[in-house]
mmCIF file of C-alpha atoms in Angstrom:
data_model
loop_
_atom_site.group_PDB
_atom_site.id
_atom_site.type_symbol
_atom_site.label_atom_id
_atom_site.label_comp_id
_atom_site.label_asym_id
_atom_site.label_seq_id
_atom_site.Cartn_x
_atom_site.Cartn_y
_atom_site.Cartn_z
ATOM 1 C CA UNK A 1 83.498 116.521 110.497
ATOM 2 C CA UNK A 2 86.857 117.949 109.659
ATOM 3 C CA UNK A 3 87.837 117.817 105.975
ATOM 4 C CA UNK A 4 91.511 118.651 106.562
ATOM 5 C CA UNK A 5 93.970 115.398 105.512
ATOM 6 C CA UNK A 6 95.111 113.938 108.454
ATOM 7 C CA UNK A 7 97.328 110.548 109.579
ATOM 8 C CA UNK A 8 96.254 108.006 111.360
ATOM 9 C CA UNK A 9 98.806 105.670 113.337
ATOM 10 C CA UNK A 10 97.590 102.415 113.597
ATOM 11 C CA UNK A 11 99.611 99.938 115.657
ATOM 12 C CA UNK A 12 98.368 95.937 114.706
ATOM 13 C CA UNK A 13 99.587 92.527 115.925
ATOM 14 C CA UNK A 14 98.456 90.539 112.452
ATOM 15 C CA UNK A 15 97.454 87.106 115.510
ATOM 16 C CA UNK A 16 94.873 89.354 116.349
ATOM 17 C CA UNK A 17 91.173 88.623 115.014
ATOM 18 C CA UNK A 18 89.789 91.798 116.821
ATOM 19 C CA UNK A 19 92.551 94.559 115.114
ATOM 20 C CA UNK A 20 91.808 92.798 111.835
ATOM 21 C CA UNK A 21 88.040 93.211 112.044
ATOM 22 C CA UNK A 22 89.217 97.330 113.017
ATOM 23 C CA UNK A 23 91.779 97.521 110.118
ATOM 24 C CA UNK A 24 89.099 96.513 107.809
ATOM 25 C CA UNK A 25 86.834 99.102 109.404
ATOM 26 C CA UNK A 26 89.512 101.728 108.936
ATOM 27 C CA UNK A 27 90.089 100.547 105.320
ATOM 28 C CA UNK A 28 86.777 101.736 104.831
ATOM 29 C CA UNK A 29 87.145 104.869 106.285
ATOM 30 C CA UNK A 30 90.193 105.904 103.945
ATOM 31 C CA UNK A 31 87.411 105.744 101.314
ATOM 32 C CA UNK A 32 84.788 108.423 103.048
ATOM 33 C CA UNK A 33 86.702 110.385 105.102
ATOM 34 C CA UNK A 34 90.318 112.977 104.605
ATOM 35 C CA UNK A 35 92.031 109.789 106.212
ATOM 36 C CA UNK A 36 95.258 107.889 105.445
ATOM 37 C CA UNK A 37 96.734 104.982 107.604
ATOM 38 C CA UNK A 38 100.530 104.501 108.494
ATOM 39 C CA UNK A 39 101.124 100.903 109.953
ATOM 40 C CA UNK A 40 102.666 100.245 112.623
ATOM 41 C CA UNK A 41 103.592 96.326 114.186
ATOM 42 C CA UNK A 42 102.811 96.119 118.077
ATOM 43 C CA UNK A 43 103.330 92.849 119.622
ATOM 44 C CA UNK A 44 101.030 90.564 122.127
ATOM 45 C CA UNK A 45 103.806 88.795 122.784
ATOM 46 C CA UNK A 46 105.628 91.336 123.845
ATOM 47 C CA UNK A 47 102.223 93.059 126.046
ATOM 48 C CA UNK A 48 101.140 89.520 127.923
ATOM 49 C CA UNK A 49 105.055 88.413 128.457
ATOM 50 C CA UNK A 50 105.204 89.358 132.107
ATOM 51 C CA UNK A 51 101.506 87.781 132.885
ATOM 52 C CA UNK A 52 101.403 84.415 131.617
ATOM 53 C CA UNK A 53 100.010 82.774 134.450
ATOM 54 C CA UNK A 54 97.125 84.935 134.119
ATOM 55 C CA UNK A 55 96.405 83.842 130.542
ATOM 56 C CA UNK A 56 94.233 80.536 129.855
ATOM 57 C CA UNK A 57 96.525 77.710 128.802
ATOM 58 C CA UNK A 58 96.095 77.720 124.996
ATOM 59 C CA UNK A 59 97.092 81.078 125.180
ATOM 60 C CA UNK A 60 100.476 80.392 127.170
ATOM 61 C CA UNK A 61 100.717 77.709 124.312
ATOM 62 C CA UNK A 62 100.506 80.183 121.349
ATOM 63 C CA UNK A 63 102.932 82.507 123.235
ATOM 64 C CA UNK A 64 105.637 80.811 122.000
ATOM 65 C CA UNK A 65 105.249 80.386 117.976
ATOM 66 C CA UNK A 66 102.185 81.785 116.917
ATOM 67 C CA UNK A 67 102.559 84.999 118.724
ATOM 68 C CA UNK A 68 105.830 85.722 117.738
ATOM 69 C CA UNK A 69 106.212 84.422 114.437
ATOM 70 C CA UNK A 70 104.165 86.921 112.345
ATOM 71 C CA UNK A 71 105.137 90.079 113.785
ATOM 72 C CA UNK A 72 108.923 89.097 113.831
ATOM 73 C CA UNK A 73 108.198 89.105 110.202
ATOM 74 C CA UNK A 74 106.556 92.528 109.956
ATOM 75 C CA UNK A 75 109.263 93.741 111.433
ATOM 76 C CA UNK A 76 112.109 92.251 109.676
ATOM 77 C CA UNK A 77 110.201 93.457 106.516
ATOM 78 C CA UNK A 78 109.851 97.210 107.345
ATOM 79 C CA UNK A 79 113.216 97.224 108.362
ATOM 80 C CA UNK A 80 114.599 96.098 104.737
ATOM 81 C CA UNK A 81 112.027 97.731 102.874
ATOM 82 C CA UNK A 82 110.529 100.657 105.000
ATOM 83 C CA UNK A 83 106.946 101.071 107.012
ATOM 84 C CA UNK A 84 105.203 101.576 103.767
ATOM 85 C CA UNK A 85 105.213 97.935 103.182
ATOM 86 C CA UNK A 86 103.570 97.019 106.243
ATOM 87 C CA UNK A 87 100.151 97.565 104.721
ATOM 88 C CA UNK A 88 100.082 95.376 102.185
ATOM 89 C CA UNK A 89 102.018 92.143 104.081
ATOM 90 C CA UNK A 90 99.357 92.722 107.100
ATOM 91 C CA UNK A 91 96.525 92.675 104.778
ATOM 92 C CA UNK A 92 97.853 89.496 103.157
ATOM 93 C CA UNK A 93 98.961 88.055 106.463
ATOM 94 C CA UNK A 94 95.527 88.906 107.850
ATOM 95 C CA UNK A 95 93.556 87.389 104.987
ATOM 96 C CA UNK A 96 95.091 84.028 105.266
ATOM 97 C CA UNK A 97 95.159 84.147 109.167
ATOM 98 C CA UNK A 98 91.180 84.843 109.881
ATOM 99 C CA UNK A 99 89.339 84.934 106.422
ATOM 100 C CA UNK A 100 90.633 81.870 105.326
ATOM 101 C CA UNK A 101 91.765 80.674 108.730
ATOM 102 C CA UNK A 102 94.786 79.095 107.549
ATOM 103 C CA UNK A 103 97.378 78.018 110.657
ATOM 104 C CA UNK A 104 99.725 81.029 111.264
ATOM 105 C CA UNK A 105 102.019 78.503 112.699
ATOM 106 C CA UNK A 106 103.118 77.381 109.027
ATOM 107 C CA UNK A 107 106.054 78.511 107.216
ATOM 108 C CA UNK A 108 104.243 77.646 104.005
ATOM 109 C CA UNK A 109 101.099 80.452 105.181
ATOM 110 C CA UNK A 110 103.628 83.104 106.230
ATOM 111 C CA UNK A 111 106.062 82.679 102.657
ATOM 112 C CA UNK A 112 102.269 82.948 100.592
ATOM 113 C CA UNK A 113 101.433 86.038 102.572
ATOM 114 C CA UNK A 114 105.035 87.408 101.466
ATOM 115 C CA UNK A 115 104.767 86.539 98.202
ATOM 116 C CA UNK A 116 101.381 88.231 97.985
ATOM 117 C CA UNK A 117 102.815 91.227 99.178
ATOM 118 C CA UNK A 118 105.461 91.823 96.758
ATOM 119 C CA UNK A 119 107.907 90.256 99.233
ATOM 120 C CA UNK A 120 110.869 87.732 99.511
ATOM 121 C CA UNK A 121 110.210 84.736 100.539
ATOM 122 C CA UNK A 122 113.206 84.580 102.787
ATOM 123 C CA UNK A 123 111.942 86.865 105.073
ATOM 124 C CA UNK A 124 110.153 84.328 106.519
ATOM 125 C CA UNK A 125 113.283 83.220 107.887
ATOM 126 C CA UNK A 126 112.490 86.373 110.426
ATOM 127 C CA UNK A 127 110.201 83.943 112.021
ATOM 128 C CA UNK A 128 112.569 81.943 114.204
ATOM 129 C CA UNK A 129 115.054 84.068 115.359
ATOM 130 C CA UNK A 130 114.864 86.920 118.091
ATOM 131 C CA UNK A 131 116.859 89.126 115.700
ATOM 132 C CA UNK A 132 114.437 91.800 115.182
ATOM 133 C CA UNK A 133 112.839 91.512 118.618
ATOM 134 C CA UNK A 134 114.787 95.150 119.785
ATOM 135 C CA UNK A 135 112.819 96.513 116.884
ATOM 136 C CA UNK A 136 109.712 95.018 117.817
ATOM 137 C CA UNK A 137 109.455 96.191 121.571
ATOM 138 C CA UNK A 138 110.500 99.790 120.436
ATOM 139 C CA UNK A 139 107.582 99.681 117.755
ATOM 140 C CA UNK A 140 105.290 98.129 120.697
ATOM 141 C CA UNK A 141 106.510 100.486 123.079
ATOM 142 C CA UNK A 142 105.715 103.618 121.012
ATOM 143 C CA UNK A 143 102.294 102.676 120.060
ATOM 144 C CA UNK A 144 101.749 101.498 124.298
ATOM 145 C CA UNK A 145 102.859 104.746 125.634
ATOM 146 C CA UNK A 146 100.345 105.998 123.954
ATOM 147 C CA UNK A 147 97.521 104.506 126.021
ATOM 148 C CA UNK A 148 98.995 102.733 128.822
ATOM 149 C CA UNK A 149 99.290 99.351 129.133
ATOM 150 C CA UNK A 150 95.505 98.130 130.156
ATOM 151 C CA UNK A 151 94.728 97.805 126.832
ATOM 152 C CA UNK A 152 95.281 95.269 123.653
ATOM 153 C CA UNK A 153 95.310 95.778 119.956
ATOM 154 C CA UNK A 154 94.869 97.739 117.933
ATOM 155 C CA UNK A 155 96.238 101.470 118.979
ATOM 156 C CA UNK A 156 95.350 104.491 116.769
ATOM 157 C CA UNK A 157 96.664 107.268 117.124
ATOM 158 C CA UNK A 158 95.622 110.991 115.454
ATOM 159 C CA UNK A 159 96.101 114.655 115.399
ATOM 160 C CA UNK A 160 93.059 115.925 117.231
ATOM 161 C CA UNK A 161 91.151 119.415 115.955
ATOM 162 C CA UNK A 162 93.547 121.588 118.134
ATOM 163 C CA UNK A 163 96.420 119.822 116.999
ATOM 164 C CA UNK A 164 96.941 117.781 120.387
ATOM 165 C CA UNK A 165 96.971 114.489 119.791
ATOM 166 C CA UNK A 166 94.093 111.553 120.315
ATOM 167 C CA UNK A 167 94.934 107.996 120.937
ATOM 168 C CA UNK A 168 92.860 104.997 121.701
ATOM 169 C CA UNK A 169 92.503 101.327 122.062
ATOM 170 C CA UNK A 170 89.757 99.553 119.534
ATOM 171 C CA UNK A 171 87.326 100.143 118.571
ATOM 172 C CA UNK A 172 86.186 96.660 119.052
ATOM 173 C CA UNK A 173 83.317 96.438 116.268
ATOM 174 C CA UNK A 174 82.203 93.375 113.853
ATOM 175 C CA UNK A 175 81.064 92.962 111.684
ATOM 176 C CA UNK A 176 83.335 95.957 110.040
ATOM 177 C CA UNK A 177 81.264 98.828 108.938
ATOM 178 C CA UNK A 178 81.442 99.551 105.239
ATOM 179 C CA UNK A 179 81.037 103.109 103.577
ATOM 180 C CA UNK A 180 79.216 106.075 105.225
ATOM 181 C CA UNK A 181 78.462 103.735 108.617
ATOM 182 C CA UNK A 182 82.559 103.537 108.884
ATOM 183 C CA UNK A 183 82.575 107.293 108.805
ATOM 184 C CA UNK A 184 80.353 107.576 111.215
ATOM 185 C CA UNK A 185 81.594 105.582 113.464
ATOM 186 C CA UNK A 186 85.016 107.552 113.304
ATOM 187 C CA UNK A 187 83.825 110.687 113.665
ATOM 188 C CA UNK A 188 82.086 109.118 116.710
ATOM 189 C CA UNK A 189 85.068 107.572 117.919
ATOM 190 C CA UNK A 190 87.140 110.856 117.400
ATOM 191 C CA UNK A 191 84.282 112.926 119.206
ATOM 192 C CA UNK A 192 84.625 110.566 122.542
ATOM 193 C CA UNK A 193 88.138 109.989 122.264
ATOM 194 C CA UNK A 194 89.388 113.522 121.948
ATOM 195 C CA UNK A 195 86.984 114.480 125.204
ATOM 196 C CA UNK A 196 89.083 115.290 128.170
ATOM 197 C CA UNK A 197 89.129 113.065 130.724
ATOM 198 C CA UNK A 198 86.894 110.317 128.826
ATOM 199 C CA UNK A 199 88.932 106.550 129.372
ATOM 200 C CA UNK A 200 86.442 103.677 128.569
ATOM 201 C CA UNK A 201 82.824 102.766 127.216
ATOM 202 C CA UNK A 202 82.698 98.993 127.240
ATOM 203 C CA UNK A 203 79.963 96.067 126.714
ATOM 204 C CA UNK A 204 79.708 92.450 126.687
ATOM 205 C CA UNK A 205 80.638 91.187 123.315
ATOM 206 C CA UNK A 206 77.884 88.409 122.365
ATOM 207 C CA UNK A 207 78.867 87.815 119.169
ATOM 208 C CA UNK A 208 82.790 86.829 117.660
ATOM 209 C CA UNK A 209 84.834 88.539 114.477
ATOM 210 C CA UNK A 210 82.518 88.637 111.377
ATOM 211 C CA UNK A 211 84.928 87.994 108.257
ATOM 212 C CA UNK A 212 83.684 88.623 104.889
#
């Protein structure tokens, strides 16, 4: 276990009920290990736009509003106020979204989450417009080069022990550990994910997103 300070890059779409339940996780780990977390906004919009007919109808559905509506905000609100905000509106997004599963489809939900954030309102305006999408898809796009394009949200990204650097999809894990178990679990994750040539360890979820 290293204790030298290090970054982590974590790429989110706020839609997403799995990348919450791994933000909380790495929430946690700021708390047990030399760790602190720069946000970054990725989009599934933006990753399932040229594969639509391979996605369940619901999904196609959400595709248009739901999708895009959150992140559009992220965006527009890092661009006026700078990254470090991102933090804070995706943890207040992501409360209201999957704790308290209020519709992300709402103005009213999206202005609450800004507001709790220390945010204008009128960002929420950000919503309906494809103003900010250029900023978006590069933000997607650097987080995706990352680990190729088989892969969903969240991305983290980290300096590795020699310095190269160790990126990764997931982990996909609920309910979120808490304390020592989420250090474990990212010194595990670090371990497998900075082995060369190691792409995937995978099972059948059997269980959905534990909020609490």
């Amino acid at each position: 276990m290293t204790t030298e300070r290090v970054t982590a890059d974590f790429w989110f779409d706020p839609a997403c009920p799995w990348a919450w339940m791994t933000s909380r996780w790495m929430t946690e780990v700021e708390k047990v290990r030399p760790v602190d977390v720069r946000w970054h906004v990725m989009s599934l919009g933006v990753l399932n736009e040229h594969k639509l007919d391979e996605l369940p109808e619901d999904y196609r559905a959400a595709m248009t509003t739901e999708i895009w509506w959150p992140v559009r905000v992220c965006i527009a609100a890092a661009e006026e106020f700078g990254d470090e905000v991102l933090g804070r509106l995706y943890e207040a997004l992501g409360t209201r979204f999957h704790n308290q599963g209020l519709p992300r489809t709402e103005r009213e939900t999206i202005v609450a989450a800004l507001e709790d954030a220390g945010l204008p309102a009128r960002l929420a305006d950000a919503a309906y417009t494809d103003a900010f999408d250029g900023a978006l898809r590069a933000s997607h796009k650097e987080g995706i080069e990352k680990v190729g394009e088989d892969v969903g949200t969240p991305i983290i990204s980290v300096p590795g022990p020699d310095g190269a650097e160790v990126a990764f999809f997931g982990p996909v894990v609920t309910p979120a550990p808490k304390g020592e178990a989420a250090g474990r679990l990212w010194d595990g994750t670090l371990l497998v994910a900075g082995t060369p040539g190691f792409y995937e360890i995978k099972r059948t979820r059997t269980q959905g997103p534990v909020f609490d």
